[in-house]
């Protein structure tokens, strides 16, 4: 679901005939709609992962000192959500005619905004990749089938 949203954002940013890969015109409206996922509905994904992390910590008996990597996943969720909200605010600063407002120009203009969007996409992809390589592998290796079923049920209640 998250990866699908990232692909749609990249598609909205892709060069059009005669374009240069910079989001403009109707692209901005599309980008705003797509980014709303990352400032709202993605929260369900984040809360489900919190359930998994908390249960992993409890089941594995990890002390506070051992929890650094798992906690970093949860911290990164908040940073990603805040960064998506910041990009949304910048998208709103565009004028109706597609030109940069004075406020947006002071923040580096549309090229900076597009660079931030690409950076956000890269960070989400990196975060998901790290979860797949570490968090989910740890859960698969260390949890029993019954523990996984219980955690899955709790995650679906979120």
XYZ file of C-alpha atoms in Angstrom:
158
model
C 0.000 0.000 0.000
C 2.733 2.483 0.945
C 4.920 1.484 -1.983
C 1.934 1.919 -4.319
C 1.433 5.467 -3.045
C 5.127 6.233 -3.577
C 4.920 5.005 -7.174
C 1.846 7.174 -7.793
C 3.664 10.237 -6.424
C 6.640 9.515 -8.665
C 4.299 9.126 -11.633
C 2.670 12.473 -10.856
C 6.145 14.025 -10.747
C 7.339 12.371 -13.968
C 8.164 14.582 -16.946
C 5.243 15.254 -19.250
C 5.678 15.962 -22.915
C 7.860 19.029 -22.851
C 8.085 18.834 -19.071
C 11.193 18.525 -16.992
C 10.131 16.384 -14.047
C 8.978 19.356 -12.002
C 5.484 19.129 -10.515
C 3.318 21.911 -11.894
C -0.260 22.665 -12.832
C -2.631 19.798 -12.140
C 0.299 17.717 -10.916
C 0.310 19.720 -7.679
C -3.307 18.868 -6.944
C -2.597 15.217 -7.607
C 0.481 15.353 -5.398
C -1.515 16.950 -2.584
C -4.102 14.170 -2.794
C -1.440 11.464 -2.814
C 0.525 13.046 0.024
C -2.577 13.181 2.212
C -2.113 9.437 2.612
C 1.231 10.116 4.305
C -0.214 12.651 6.727
C -3.240 10.558 7.717
C -4.095 6.998 6.653
C -0.478 5.816 6.932
C -1.018 6.174 10.685
C -2.829 2.805 10.683
C 0.321 1.156 9.324
C 2.418 2.913 11.954
C 0.129 1.864 14.815
C 0.147 -1.741 13.636
C 3.920 -1.739 13.644
C 3.874 -0.301 17.161
C 1.860 -3.349 18.235
C 4.472 -5.637 16.673
C 7.408 -3.751 18.213
C 5.861 -3.643 21.685
C 5.020 -7.348 21.593
C 8.471 -8.260 20.275
C 10.112 -6.328 23.103
C 7.885 -7.957 25.706
C 8.128 -11.505 24.332
C 11.880 -11.336 23.810
C 12.331 -9.817 27.260
C 14.430 -6.989 25.917
C 15.542 -4.414 28.423
C 15.467 -0.700 27.641
C 19.111 -0.766 26.538
C 18.399 -3.505 23.956
C 15.447 -1.681 22.411
C 17.355 0.973 20.457
C 16.864 -0.400 16.953
C 13.205 -1.256 17.485
C 12.512 2.159 18.984
C 14.201 3.804 16.008
C 11.494 2.359 13.728
C 8.822 4.090 15.791
C 10.783 7.349 15.973
C 11.253 7.325 12.218
C 7.490 7.011 11.729
C 7.009 10.350 13.475
C 9.778 12.005 11.451
C 8.387 10.711 8.154
C 4.898 11.910 9.017
C 6.194 15.364 10.022
C 8.234 15.658 6.823
C 5.222 14.708 4.689
C 3.178 17.392 6.468
C 5.921 19.969 5.777
C 5.915 19.113 2.059
C 2.107 19.433 2.038
C 2.375 22.919 3.549
C 4.825 23.921 0.814
C 2.550 22.553 -1.913
C -0.255 24.754 -0.552
C 1.962 27.823 -0.972
C 1.797 27.610 -4.775
C -0.279 30.260 -6.506
C -3.306 29.296 -8.583
C -1.426 30.176 -11.799
C 1.263 27.632 -10.937
C 3.931 30.184 -10.087
C 5.850 30.197 -6.857
C 4.393 32.425 -4.176
C 6.783 34.774 -2.397
C 6.652 32.475 0.647
C 7.589 29.432 -1.443
C 10.375 31.320 -3.237
C 11.797 32.178 0.178
C 11.846 28.429 0.923
C 13.749 27.596 -2.264
C 10.922 27.337 -4.774
C 9.465 24.402 -6.614
C 12.787 22.746 -7.420
C 13.508 22.502 -3.700
C 10.010 21.142 -3.137
C 10.536 18.451 -5.762
C 13.886 17.540 -4.245
C 12.176 17.220 -0.856
C 9.492 14.991 -2.370
C 12.118 12.746 -3.927
C 13.990 12.669 -0.620
C 10.816 11.739 1.264
C 10.115 8.943 -1.211
C 13.661 7.646 -0.783
C 13.402 7.748 3.002
C 10.102 5.840 2.966
C 11.599 3.213 0.679
C 14.657 2.917 2.929
C 12.466 2.639 6.013
C 10.341 -0.106 4.450
C 13.431 -1.961 3.281
C 14.919 -1.808 6.781
C 11.679 -3.095 8.292
C 11.639 -5.986 5.859
C 15.289 -6.861 6.516
C 15.216 -6.475 10.287
C 11.867 -6.103 12.026
C 9.898 -8.693 10.083
C 12.812 -11.137 9.902
C 13.288 -10.856 13.675
C 9.586 -11.535 14.216
C 9.655 -14.492 11.830
C 12.719 -16.033 13.483
C 11.905 -15.455 17.134
C 8.130 -15.756 17.448
C 6.155 -18.971 17.590
C 3.231 -19.536 15.239
C 0.804 -18.878 18.094
C 2.549 -15.616 19.049
C 2.410 -14.479 15.420
C -1.326 -15.274 15.239
C -1.997 -13.335 18.450
C -0.001 -10.339 17.263
C -1.708 -10.445 13.852
C -5.135 -10.373 15.504
C -4.103 -7.391 17.642
C -2.689 -5.585 14.612
C -5.938 -6.041 12.688
C -7.876 -4.452 15.559
C -6.024 -1.175 14.999
